[in-house]
Amino acid sequence: MAERIPVNAPDSTYDIVIESGLMQQADRLVDEFGLGRRVAVVTNTTLAPLYGQALVERLPNAALITMPDGEQHKTLATVTQLYGDLVRAKLDRGSTVVALGGGVVGDTAGFAAATYMRGVRLVQIPTSLLSMVDSSVGGKVGVDLPEGKNLVGAFKQPDAVMIDPDVIGTLPPQEWRNGMAEVLKHGLLADPALLDPALHAPEQAAELVRRAVQVKVDVVEQDPYEKGIRAHLNLGHTFAHAIEQVTQYQWPHGAAVGFGLLAAAQLSYALAMCDSDVPEQVEDVLATAGLPRRLNGLDADAIYAAMSTDKKWQNGHSRFILLRGIAHVEIVEDVPKSTVIEVLRRLQ
Ligand SMILES: NC(=O)c1ccc[n+]([C@@H]2O[C@H](COP(=O)([O-])OP(=O)(O)OC[C@H]3O[C@@H](n4cnc5c(N)ncnc54)[C@H](O)[C@@H]3O)[C@@H](O)[C@H]2O)c1
Ligand SMILES: [Zn+2]
């Protein structure tokens, strides 16, 4: 079944199309999104043989550009390489970049599309669960610096997002779990149905993606430039970023976010903001999704120290996205350090 979610961006509107088998109907891209002119499909070395080559063969006038796979290649060096590839592929200002891949390809190729010739058209074809429900929607693109992640970027709204849930079939299980952490985050933010394990079966992927995307769309439409409510999308992420730092990225982002959701729920309960059934439900659903619920020896004080370098903690005032209940979030400042440490110690 085809789903079409229209998105109102600041100066444009675009559609997110979710449909099984979409990758086999690339000619529709040409008709629907005006891709008749020069197109560059940017993908990585893993996805080129799986989907990239076949996609380019179905598109008239398209070139295939391949970047290496992995977060360590989400850099300005890769963007520089892409600019040269785009010139050689004869892309002009009326051309389109199609970003085919997970969040790394989407962010890197998206940044190249935002800046090459002061901006060309961009179509996102996200292939990982995370990129389907999170990074391909909302217009944030960018790359990492040696000094930190996502330190260079732009807002670049796509002209379309095309999601074929069938491609999840080749996604490694760990990447499915990573994406599930963000899906559960969206469930806790605004759509409790996403917490129902019945919806987590592979055959439900299209419906799962549709519901999770809708939560992100609703937030970014209200706050396209991240000035207010978009902060809610950081639920669990204050803890997650600290854990990633302390473990030097040994914990994958999804695992850290999963644990972070539980820590946020436990902290909300410790502050008497919600009943105990909220952290209990989070713990259950993390277990079902195969995401961590314990710190396994990581030091609570070290995690707190890493959190306090968060740029959103202005002048040392702590700031957490917490839960009054499922689908009821609140930003809370100046949470006592001792309460946070106690929650983390209990989750050892
Ligand atoms: N722009 C945003 O708003 C935003 C939001 C969240 C995350 N991000 C960024 O997204 C990135 C993470 O994205 P990700 O989790 O998709 O990681 P990723 O792009 O590294 O993809 C994970 C792995 O899965 C592989 N893969 C993807 N789809 C596949 C498929 N269908 N079949 C087989 N293999 C497949 C990729 O090649 C890669 O090896 C991070 O850099 C993060 O900063 C951006
Ligand atoms: Zn995240």
mmCIF file of C-alpha atoms and ligand atoms in Angstrom:
data_model
loop_
_atom_site.group_PDB
_atom_site.id
_atom_site.type_symbol
_atom_site.label_atom_id
_atom_site.label_comp_id
_atom_site.label_asym_id
_atom_site.label_seq_id
_atom_site.Cartn_x
_atom_site.Cartn_y
_atom_site.Cartn_z
ATOM 1 C CA MET A 1 0.000 0.000 0.000
ATOM 2 C CA ALA A 2 1.315 3.445 -0.839
ATOM 3 C CA GLU A 3 1.435 6.121 1.805
ATOM 4 C CA ARG A 4 2.115 9.742 1.077
ATOM 5 C CA ILE A 5 2.917 12.150 3.885
ATOM 6 C CA PRO A 6 3.041 15.795 2.818
ATOM 7 C CA VAL A 7 5.517 17.940 4.759
ATOM 8 C CA ASN A 8 5.313 21.714 5.119
ATOM 9 C CA ALA A 9 8.860 23.079 5.203
ATOM 10 C CA PRO A 10 9.639 26.825 5.579
ATOM 11 C CA ASP A 11 9.820 27.683 1.867
ATOM 12 C CA SER A 12 8.531 24.529 0.251
ATOM 13 C CA THR A 13 6.403 21.466 0.646
ATOM 14 C CA TYR A 14 7.494 17.970 -0.211
ATOM 15 C CA ASP A 15 6.141 14.458 0.005
ATOM 16 C CA ILE A 16 7.430 11.441 1.855
ATOM 17 C CA VAL A 17 6.318 8.421 -0.144
ATOM 18 C CA ILE A 18 6.331 5.056 1.635
ATOM 19 C CA GLU A 19 5.686 2.101 -0.626
ATOM 20 C CA SER A 20 6.866 -1.479 -0.960
ATOM 21 C CA GLY A 21 8.632 -2.075 -4.256
ATOM 22 C CA LEU A 22 9.303 1.608 -4.872
ATOM 23 C CA MET A 23 12.940 0.889 -5.761
ATOM 24 C CA GLN A 24 11.727 -1.153 -8.719
ATOM 25 C CA GLN A 25 9.671 1.732 -10.043
ATOM 26 C CA ALA A 26 12.333 4.378 -10.300
ATOM 27 C CA ASP A 27 10.780 5.683 -13.499
ATOM 28 C CA ARG A 28 8.092 7.183 -11.262
ATOM 29 C CA LEU A 29 10.824 9.381 -9.839
ATOM 30 C CA VAL A 30 11.252 10.842 -13.259
ATOM 31 C CA ASP A 31 7.575 11.624 -13.714
ATOM 32 C CA GLU A 32 6.668 12.677 -10.199
ATOM 33 C CA PHE A 33 9.692 14.581 -9.132
ATOM 34 C CA GLY A 34 10.790 15.998 -12.445
ATOM 35 C CA LEU A 35 14.033 14.060 -12.527
ATOM 36 C CA GLY A 36 14.204 14.213 -16.294
ATOM 37 C CA ARG A 37 17.360 16.298 -16.134
ATOM 38 C CA ARG A 38 20.804 15.211 -14.981
ATOM 39 C CA VAL A 39 20.789 13.116 -11.815
ATOM 40 C CA ALA A 40 23.599 11.847 -9.589
ATOM 41 C CA VAL A 41 22.776 8.939 -7.336
ATOM 42 C CA VAL A 42 25.179 9.156 -4.378
ATOM 43 C CA THR A 43 25.498 5.976 -2.366
ATOM 44 C CA ASN A 44 28.170 3.912 -0.591
ATOM 45 C CA THR A 45 30.185 0.816 -1.441
ATOM 46 C CA THR A 46 27.778 -1.492 0.428
ATOM 47 C CA LEU A 47 24.602 -0.181 -1.172
ATOM 48 C CA ALA A 48 25.871 0.377 -4.719
ATOM 49 C CA PRO A 49 25.774 -3.332 -5.642
ATOM 50 C CA LEU A 50 22.563 -3.933 -3.646
ATOM 51 C CA TYR A 51 20.469 -1.047 -4.984
ATOM 52 C CA GLY A 52 22.542 1.754 -6.521
ATOM 53 C CA GLN A 53 23.498 0.159 -9.812
ATOM 54 C CA ALA A 54 19.962 -1.067 -10.500
ATOM 55 C CA LEU A 55 18.531 2.354 -9.663
ATOM 56 C CA VAL A 56 20.872 4.182 -12.020
ATOM 57 C CA GLU A 57 20.081 1.767 -14.832
ATOM 58 C CA ARG A 58 16.396 2.587 -14.500
ATOM 59 C CA LEU A 59 16.919 6.355 -14.529
ATOM 60 C CA PRO A 60 17.648 8.080 -17.821
ATOM 61 C CA ASN A 61 20.600 10.433 -17.627
ATOM 62 C CA ALA A 62 21.864 9.330 -14.208
ATOM 63 C CA ALA A 63 25.391 8.809 -12.898
ATOM 64 C CA LEU A 64 26.378 6.641 -9.945
ATOM 65 C CA ILE A 65 28.714 8.174 -7.362
ATOM 66 C CA THR A 66 30.035 5.965 -4.575
ATOM 67 C CA MET A 67 31.541 7.017 -1.244
ATOM 68 C CA PRO A 68 33.143 4.693 1.319
ATOM 69 C CA ASP A 69 30.889 3.164 4.003
ATOM 70 C CA GLY A 70 31.053 4.304 7.614
ATOM 71 C CA GLU A 71 30.655 7.276 9.954
ATOM 72 C CA GLN A 72 34.419 7.940 9.719
ATOM 73 C CA HIS A 73 33.803 9.044 6.126
ATOM 74 C CA LYS A 74 31.156 11.638 7.027
ATOM 75 C CA THR A 75 33.774 14.348 6.512
ATOM 76 C CA LEU A 76 34.620 17.446 4.521
ATOM 77 C CA ALA A 77 37.208 15.343 2.666
ATOM 78 C CA THR A 78 34.404 13.120 1.350
ATOM 79 C CA VAL A 79 32.333 16.189 0.457
ATOM 80 C CA THR A 80 35.297 17.591 -1.506
ATOM 81 C CA GLN A 81 35.557 14.290 -3.343
ATOM 82 C CA LEU A 82 31.808 14.397 -4.074
ATOM 83 C CA TYR A 83 32.028 17.951 -5.494
ATOM 84 C CA GLY A 84 34.600 16.729 -8.024
ATOM 85 C CA ASP A 85 32.455 13.712 -8.867
ATOM 86 C CA LEU A 86 29.420 15.976 -9.388
ATOM 87 C CA VAL A 87 31.375 18.211 -11.778
ATOM 88 C CA ARG A 88 32.610 15.185 -13.727
ATOM 89 C CA ALA A 89 29.030 13.833 -13.826
ATOM 90 C CA LYS A 90 28.053 17.172 -15.412
ATOM 91 C CA LEU A 91 25.557 18.240 -12.789
ATOM 92 C CA ASP A 92 24.377 21.803 -13.257
ATOM 93 C CA ARG A 93 22.126 24.015 -11.157
ATOM 94 C CA GLY A 94 18.980 22.337 -12.485
ATOM 95 C CA SER A 95 20.222 18.855 -11.607
ATOM 96 C CA THR A 96 19.338 16.575 -8.720
ATOM 97 C CA VAL A 97 21.338 14.644 -6.163
ATOM 98 C CA VAL A 98 19.664 11.422 -5.032
ATOM 99 C CA ALA A 99 21.067 10.317 -1.646
ATOM 100 C CA LEU A 100 20.645 6.542 -1.452
ATOM 101 C CA GLY A 101 21.708 5.069 1.875
ATOM 102 C CA GLY A 102 21.634 5.424 5.635
ATOM 103 C CA GLY A 103 22.075 8.599 7.628
ATOM 104 C CA VAL A 104 25.761 8.896 6.777
ATOM 105 C CA VAL A 105 25.118 9.043 3.021
ATOM 106 C CA GLY A 106 22.025 11.226 3.551
ATOM 107 C CA ASP A 107 23.880 13.772 5.690
ATOM 108 C CA THR A 108 27.039 13.856 3.530
ATOM 109 C CA ALA A 109 25.417 13.829 0.078
ATOM 110 C CA GLY A 110 22.744 16.194 1.440
ATOM 111 C CA PHE A 111 25.439 18.654 2.520
ATOM 112 C CA ALA A 112 27.086 18.403 -0.886
ATOM 113 C CA ALA A 113 23.680 19.054 -2.526
ATOM 114 C CA ALA A 114 23.092 22.053 -0.248
ATOM 115 C CA THR A 115 26.357 23.698 -1.259
ATOM 116 C CA TYR A 116 27.319 22.500 -4.755
ATOM 117 C CA MET A 117 26.614 25.469 -7.076
ATOM 118 C CA ARG A 118 24.845 27.101 -4.084
ATOM 119 C CA GLY A 119 22.402 24.251 -3.925
ATOM 120 C CA VAL A 120 20.856 21.695 -6.269
ATOM 121 C CA ARG A 121 17.760 19.568 -5.834
ATOM 122 C CA LEU A 122 17.876 16.712 -3.338
ATOM 123 C CA VAL A 123 15.894 13.484 -3.179
ATOM 124 C CA GLN A 124 16.479 11.281 -0.135
ATOM 125 C CA ILE A 125 16.089 7.522 -0.490
ATOM 126 C CA PRO A 126 16.843 6.343 3.056
ATOM 127 C CA THR A 127 17.726 2.670 3.367
ATOM 128 C CA SER A 128 18.336 2.138 7.102
ATOM 129 C CA LEU A 129 15.500 2.177 9.633
ATOM 130 C CA LEU A 130 17.162 5.130 11.400
ATOM 131 C CA SER A 131 17.433 7.165 8.222
ATOM 132 C CA MET A 132 13.833 6.379 7.245
ATOM 133 C CA VAL A 133 12.324 7.563 10.518
ATOM 134 C CA ASP A 134 14.843 10.188 11.546
ATOM 135 C CA SER A 135 17.682 11.635 9.480
ATOM 136 C CA SER A 136 16.010 11.893 6.047
ATOM 137 C CA VAL A 137 13.196 14.059 7.426
ATOM 138 C CA GLY A 138 13.620 17.565 8.762
ATOM 139 C CA GLY A 139 16.248 19.074 6.526
ATOM 140 C CA LYS A 140 19.373 18.801 8.654
ATOM 141 C CA VAL A 141 22.476 17.808 6.665
ATOM 142 C CA GLY A 142 26.142 17.976 7.566
ATOM 143 C CA VAL A 143 29.413 16.286 8.394
ATOM 144 C CA ASP A 144 31.686 15.580 11.357
ATOM 145 C CA LEU A 145 34.959 17.295 12.236
ATOM 146 C CA PRO A 146 37.857 15.656 14.092
ATOM 147 C CA GLU A 147 36.753 17.862 17.019
ATOM 148 C CA GLY A 148 33.235 16.442 17.163
ATOM 149 C CA LYS A 149 30.189 15.049 15.392
ATOM 150 C CA ASN A 150 27.895 17.098 13.168
ATOM 151 C CA LEU A 151 29.839 20.321 13.729
ATOM 152 C CA VAL A 152 29.426 21.541 10.123
ATOM 153 C CA GLY A 153 26.068 21.564 8.415
ATOM 154 C CA ALA A 154 23.119 23.293 6.829
ATOM 155 C CA PHE A 155 19.364 23.155 6.619
ATOM 156 C CA LYS A 156 18.516 21.660 3.233
ATOM 157 C CA GLN A 157 14.964 20.530 2.681
ATOM 158 C CA PRO A 158 14.643 17.577 0.306
ATOM 159 C CA ASP A 159 12.409 17.794 -2.763
ATOM 160 C CA ALA A 160 11.124 14.329 -1.930
ATOM 161 C CA VAL A 161 11.790 11.417 0.403
ATOM 162 C CA MET A 162 11.172 7.974 -1.040
ATOM 163 C CA ILE A 163 11.013 5.021 1.323
ATOM 164 C CA ASP A 164 10.851 1.416 0.176
ATOM 165 C CA PRO A 165 10.420 -0.682 3.343
ATOM 166 C CA ASP A 166 11.497 -3.794 1.386
ATOM 167 C CA VAL A 167 15.146 -2.678 1.538
ATOM 168 C CA ILE A 168 15.094 -3.314 5.290
ATOM 169 C CA GLY A 169 15.396 -6.980 4.274
ATOM 170 C CA THR A 170 19.158 -6.556 3.770
ATOM 171 C CA LEU A 171 19.758 -4.357 6.829
ATOM 172 C CA PRO A 172 22.080 -5.957 9.442
ATOM 173 C CA PRO A 173 20.199 -6.802 12.686
ATOM 174 C CA GLN A 174 22.301 -4.364 14.702
ATOM 175 C CA GLU A 175 21.226 -1.538 12.406
ATOM 176 C CA TRP A 176 17.588 -2.559 12.844
ATOM 177 C CA ARG A 177 18.048 -2.256 16.625
ATOM 178 C CA ASN A 178 19.715 1.149 16.227
ATOM 179 C CA GLY A 179 16.722 2.393 14.281
ATOM 180 C CA MET A 180 14.303 0.829 16.774
ATOM 181 C CA ALA A 181 15.764 3.025 19.526
ATOM 182 C CA GLU A 182 14.644 6.126 17.593
ATOM 183 C CA VAL A 183 11.293 4.509 16.779
ATOM 184 C CA LEU A 184 10.731 3.885 20.507
ATOM 185 C CA LYS A 185 11.771 7.472 21.213
ATOM 186 C CA HIS A 186 9.089 8.673 18.791
ATOM 187 C CA GLY A 187 6.617 6.342 20.494
ATOM 188 C CA LEU A 188 7.383 7.823 23.905
ATOM 189 C CA LEU A 189 7.201 11.342 22.501
ATOM 190 C CA ALA A 190 3.880 11.149 20.756
ATOM 191 C CA ASP A 191 2.572 7.778 19.574
ATOM 192 C CA PRO A 192 2.181 4.942 22.116
ATOM 193 C CA ALA A 193 1.212 2.504 19.328
ATOM 194 C CA LEU A 194 4.912 2.449 18.358
ATOM 195 C CA LEU A 195 5.690 0.794 21.699
ATOM 196 C CA ASP A 196 3.543 -2.243 20.876
ATOM 197 C CA PRO A 197 5.845 -5.204 20.049
ATOM 198 C CA ALA A 198 3.230 -6.461 17.565
ATOM 199 C CA LEU A 199 4.235 -3.540 15.356
ATOM 200 C CA HIS A 200 7.927 -4.483 15.566
ATOM 201 C CA ALA A 201 7.624 -7.590 13.369
ATOM 202 C CA PRO A 202 9.421 -7.258 10.014
ATOM 203 C CA GLU A 203 6.169 -7.650 8.085
ATOM 204 C CA GLN A 204 4.830 -4.554 9.868
ATOM 205 C CA ALA A 205 7.795 -2.424 8.778
ATOM 206 C CA ALA A 206 5.778 -0.168 6.444
ATOM 207 C CA GLU A 207 3.271 0.720 9.173
ATOM 208 C CA LEU A 208 6.011 1.101 11.794
ATOM 209 C CA VAL A 209 7.944 3.474 9.532
ATOM 210 C CA ARG A 210 4.810 5.436 8.618
ATOM 211 C CA ARG A 211 3.856 6.069 12.240
ATOM 212 C CA ALA A 212 7.418 6.877 13.337
ATOM 213 C CA VAL A 213 7.956 9.271 10.411
ATOM 214 C CA GLN A 214 4.703 11.049 11.226
ATOM 215 C CA VAL A 215 5.959 11.887 14.734
ATOM 216 C CA LYS A 216 9.117 13.475 13.317
ATOM 217 C CA VAL A 217 7.137 15.355 10.652
ATOM 218 C CA ASP A 218 4.781 16.809 13.259
ATOM 219 C CA VAL A 219 7.703 18.098 15.328
ATOM 220 C CA VAL A 220 9.820 19.556 12.495
ATOM 221 C CA GLU A 221 6.808 21.250 10.901
ATOM 222 C CA GLN A 222 6.262 23.131 14.167
ATOM 223 C CA ASP A 223 9.942 23.961 14.655
ATOM 224 C CA PRO A 224 11.904 23.697 11.389
ATOM 225 C CA TYR A 225 14.986 25.563 12.676
ATOM 226 C CA GLU A 226 15.278 23.888 16.069
ATOM 227 C CA LYS A 227 14.375 26.876 18.191
ATOM 228 C CA GLY A 228 11.937 25.201 20.563
ATOM 229 C CA ILE A 229 9.878 22.022 20.553
ATOM 230 C CA ARG A 230 12.334 20.189 18.276
ATOM 231 C CA ALA A 231 14.416 19.765 21.436
ATOM 232 C CA HIS A 232 11.914 17.041 22.393
ATOM 233 C CA LEU A 233 13.597 14.846 19.777
ATOM 234 C CA ASN A 234 16.561 14.789 22.154
ATOM 235 C CA LEU A 235 14.667 12.535 24.565
ATOM 236 C CA GLY A 236 17.225 10.035 25.881
ATOM 237 C CA HIS A 237 20.009 11.738 23.918
ATOM 238 C CA THR A 238 21.594 13.709 26.786
ATOM 239 C CA PHE A 239 22.402 10.360 28.410
ATOM 240 C CA ALA A 240 23.205 8.760 25.046
ATOM 241 C CA HIS A 241 25.773 11.322 23.926
ATOM 242 C CA ALA A 242 27.516 11.090 27.313
ATOM 243 C CA ILE A 243 27.669 7.283 27.105
ATOM 244 C CA GLU A 244 29.015 7.456 23.548
ATOM 245 C CA GLN A 245 31.726 9.850 24.769
ATOM 246 C CA VAL A 246 32.653 7.841 27.857
ATOM 247 C CA THR A 247 32.862 4.596 25.857
ATOM 248 C CA GLN A 248 34.626 6.342 22.952
ATOM 249 C CA TYR A 249 31.793 5.270 20.669
ATOM 250 C CA GLN A 250 32.107 1.599 21.649
ATOM 251 C CA TRP A 251 28.379 1.758 22.413
ATOM 252 C CA PRO A 252 26.495 2.213 19.126
ATOM 253 C CA HIS A 253 24.238 5.265 19.031
ATOM 254 C CA GLY A 254 21.061 3.166 19.089
ATOM 255 C CA ALA A 255 22.154 1.218 22.164
ATOM 256 C CA ALA A 256 23.028 4.445 23.958
ATOM 257 C CA VAL A 257 19.694 6.009 23.001
ATOM 258 C CA GLY A 258 17.806 2.913 24.150
ATOM 259 C CA PHE A 259 19.448 3.062 27.563
ATOM 260 C CA GLY A 260 18.996 6.849 27.580
ATOM 261 C CA LEU A 261 15.229 6.434 27.173
ATOM 262 C CA LEU A 262 15.151 4.233 30.267
ATOM 263 C CA ALA A 263 17.361 6.644 32.229
ATOM 264 C CA ALA A 264 15.083 9.553 31.239
ATOM 265 C CA ALA A 265 12.004 7.564 32.326
ATOM 266 C CA GLN A 266 13.642 6.581 35.633
ATOM 267 C CA LEU A 267 14.709 10.173 36.262
ATOM 268 C CA SER A 268 11.157 11.367 35.548
ATOM 269 C CA TYR A 269 9.873 8.841 38.096
ATOM 270 C CA ALA A 270 12.532 9.828 40.651
ATOM 271 C CA LEU A 271 11.327 13.448 40.293
ATOM 272 C CA ALA A 272 7.738 12.281 40.858
ATOM 273 C CA MET A 273 6.740 13.426 37.372
ATOM 274 C CA CYS A 274 5.209 10.084 36.412
ATOM 275 C CA ASP A 275 4.119 6.703 37.822
ATOM 276 C CA SER A 276 6.432 3.705 38.018
ATOM 277 C CA ASP A 277 4.598 2.050 35.121
ATOM 278 C CA VAL A 278 6.309 4.476 32.699
ATOM 279 C CA PRO A 279 9.906 3.260 33.357
ATOM 280 C CA GLU A 280 8.554 -0.299 33.661
ATOM 281 C CA GLN A 281 6.991 -0.112 30.208
ATOM 282 C CA VAL A 282 10.178 1.390 28.761
ATOM 283 C CA GLU A 283 12.244 -1.399 30.312
ATOM 284 C CA ASP A 284 9.947 -4.081 28.861
ATOM 285 C CA VAL A 285 9.937 -2.671 25.362
ATOM 286 C CA LEU A 286 13.746 -2.235 25.365
ATOM 287 C CA ALA A 287 14.102 -5.881 26.365
ATOM 288 C CA THR A 288 11.877 -6.973 23.491
ATOM 289 C CA ALA A 289 13.812 -4.780 21.065
ATOM 290 C CA GLY A 290 17.176 -6.188 22.234
ATOM 291 C CA LEU A 291 18.425 -2.821 23.521
ATOM 292 C CA PRO A 292 20.508 -2.413 26.721
ATOM 293 C CA ARG A 293 18.878 -1.596 30.051
ATOM 294 C CA ARG A 294 21.954 -1.535 32.252
ATOM 295 C CA LEU A 295 25.259 0.351 32.214
ATOM 296 C CA ASN A 296 27.274 -2.832 32.731
ATOM 297 C CA GLY A 297 29.940 -1.203 34.844
ATOM 298 C CA LEU A 298 30.126 2.245 33.234
ATOM 299 C CA ASP A 299 30.812 4.863 35.885
ATOM 300 C CA ALA A 300 27.875 7.125 36.797
ATOM 301 C CA ASP A 301 30.132 10.059 37.739
ATOM 302 C CA ALA A 302 32.008 9.862 34.432
ATOM 303 C CA ILE A 303 28.691 9.892 32.556
ATOM 304 C CA TYR A 304 27.501 12.904 34.548
ATOM 305 C CA ALA A 305 30.780 14.722 33.859
ATOM 306 C CA ALA A 306 30.364 14.079 30.115
ATOM 307 C CA MET A 307 26.753 15.290 30.235
ATOM 308 C CA SER A 308 27.731 18.564 31.831
ATOM 309 C CA THR A 309 29.828 19.479 28.770
ATOM 310 C CA ASP A 310 26.588 19.366 26.699
ATOM 311 C CA LYS A 311 26.271 22.680 24.862
ATOM 312 C CA LYS A 312 22.574 22.787 25.770
ATOM 313 C CA TRP A 313 23.473 22.951 29.464
ATOM 314 C CA GLN A 314 23.991 26.711 29.546
ATOM 315 C CA ASN A 315 26.154 27.998 32.426
ATOM 316 C CA GLY A 316 26.222 24.587 34.043
ATOM 317 C CA HIS A 317 22.427 24.433 34.438
ATOM 318 C CA SER A 318 21.344 20.871 33.740
ATOM 319 C CA ARG A 319 18.599 20.352 31.166
ATOM 320 C CA PHE A 320 16.706 17.133 30.534
ATOM 321 C CA ILE A 321 13.833 16.099 28.294
ATOM 322 C CA LEU A 322 11.612 14.122 30.659
ATOM 323 C CA LEU A 323 8.257 12.352 30.711
ATOM 324 C CA ARG A 324 5.112 13.307 32.603
ATOM 325 C CA GLY A 325 3.694 10.173 31.037
ATOM 326 C CA ILE A 326 3.804 8.307 27.737
ATOM 327 C CA ALA A 327 3.390 10.876 24.949
ATOM 328 C CA HIS A 328 3.710 13.753 27.416
ATOM 329 C CA VAL A 329 7.185 15.319 27.419
ATOM 330 C CA GLU A 330 8.540 18.264 29.300
ATOM 331 C CA ILE A 331 11.881 20.115 29.372
ATOM 332 C CA VAL A 332 13.177 20.295 32.940
ATOM 333 C CA GLU A 333 16.105 22.436 34.076
ATOM 334 C CA ASP A 334 18.277 22.341 37.173
ATOM 335 C CA VAL A 335 17.665 18.724 38.101
ATOM 336 C CA PRO A 336 19.782 17.993 41.212
ATOM 337 C CA LYS A 337 23.013 16.221 40.310
ATOM 338 C CA SER A 338 22.552 13.749 43.181
ATOM 339 C CA THR A 339 19.216 12.552 41.751
ATOM 340 C CA VAL A 340 20.742 11.941 38.321
ATOM 341 C CA ILE A 341 23.705 10.056 39.788
ATOM 342 C CA GLU A 342 21.397 7.963 41.949
ATOM 343 C CA VAL A 343 19.283 6.972 38.929
ATOM 344 C CA LEU A 344 22.410 6.004 36.970
ATOM 345 C CA ARG A 345 23.792 3.988 39.917
ATOM 346 C CA ARG A 346 20.541 2.044 40.167
ATOM 347 C CA LEU A 347 20.887 1.190 36.483
ATOM 348 C CA GLN A 348 24.424 -0.186 36.892
HETATM 349 N N1 LIG B 1 20.257 14.739 9.723
HETATM 350 C C1 LIG B 1 19.619 14.355 10.809
HETATM 351 O O1 LIG B 1 18.637 14.962 11.222
HETATM 352 C C2 LIG B 1 20.099 13.137 11.534
HETATM 353 C C3 LIG B 1 19.304 12.556 12.525
HETATM 354 C C4 LIG B 1 19.756 11.392 13.131
HETATM 355 C C5 LIG B 1 20.977 10.840 12.762
HETATM 356 N N2 LIG B 1 21.728 11.447 11.807
HETATM 357 C C6 LIG B 1 23.012 10.875 11.371
HETATM 358 O O2 LIG B 1 22.754 9.618 10.761
HETATM 359 C C7 LIG B 1 23.917 8.810 10.855
HETATM 360 C C8 LIG B 1 23.515 7.408 11.256
HETATM 361 O O3 LIG B 1 22.700 6.868 10.250
HETATM 362 P P1 LIG B 1 22.504 5.290 10.093
HETATM 363 O O4 LIG B 1 22.167 4.729 11.415
HETATM 364 O O5 LIG B 1 21.603 5.070 8.950
HETATM 365 O O6 LIG B 1 23.990 4.794 9.808
HETATM 366 P P2 LIG B 1 24.745 4.447 8.417
HETATM 367 O O7 LIG B 1 24.386 5.380 7.366
HETATM 368 O O8 LIG B 1 26.169 4.294 8.778
HETATM 369 O O9 LIG B 1 24.140 3.023 8.061
HETATM 370 C C9 LIG B 1 24.419 1.933 8.898
HETATM 371 C C10 LIG B 1 25.022 0.763 8.116
HETATM 372 O O10 LIG B 1 23.977 0.080 7.444
HETATM 373 C C11 LIG B 1 24.257 -0.043 6.061
HETATM 374 N N3 LIG B 1 22.966 -0.047 5.373
HETATM 375 C C12 LIG B 1 22.069 0.965 5.315
HETATM 376 N N4 LIG B 1 20.956 0.550 4.692
HETATM 377 C C13 LIG B 1 21.146 -0.739 4.348
HETATM 378 C C14 LIG B 1 20.348 -1.718 3.698
HETATM 379 N N5 LIG B 1 19.093 -1.463 3.302
HETATM 380 N N6 LIG B 1 20.895 -2.944 3.483
HETATM 381 C C15 LIG B 1 22.159 -3.236 3.921
HETATM 382 N N7 LIG B 1 22.935 -2.354 4.569
HETATM 383 C C16 LIG B 1 22.436 -1.125 4.780
HETATM 384 C C17 LIG B 1 25.152 1.139 5.766
HETATM 385 O O11 LIG B 1 25.927 0.902 4.607
HETATM 386 C C18 LIG B 1 26.005 1.184 7.040
HETATM 387 O O12 LIG B 1 27.039 0.253 6.978
HETATM 388 C C19 LIG B 1 24.843 9.487 11.852
HETATM 389 O O13 LIG B 1 25.908 10.096 11.156
HETATM 390 C C20 LIG B 1 23.973 10.549 12.488
HETATM 391 O O14 LIG B 1 24.691 11.692 12.900
HETATM 392 C C21 LIG B 1 21.314 12.579 11.191
HETATM 393 ZN ZN ZN B 2 19.558 9.636 17.742
#
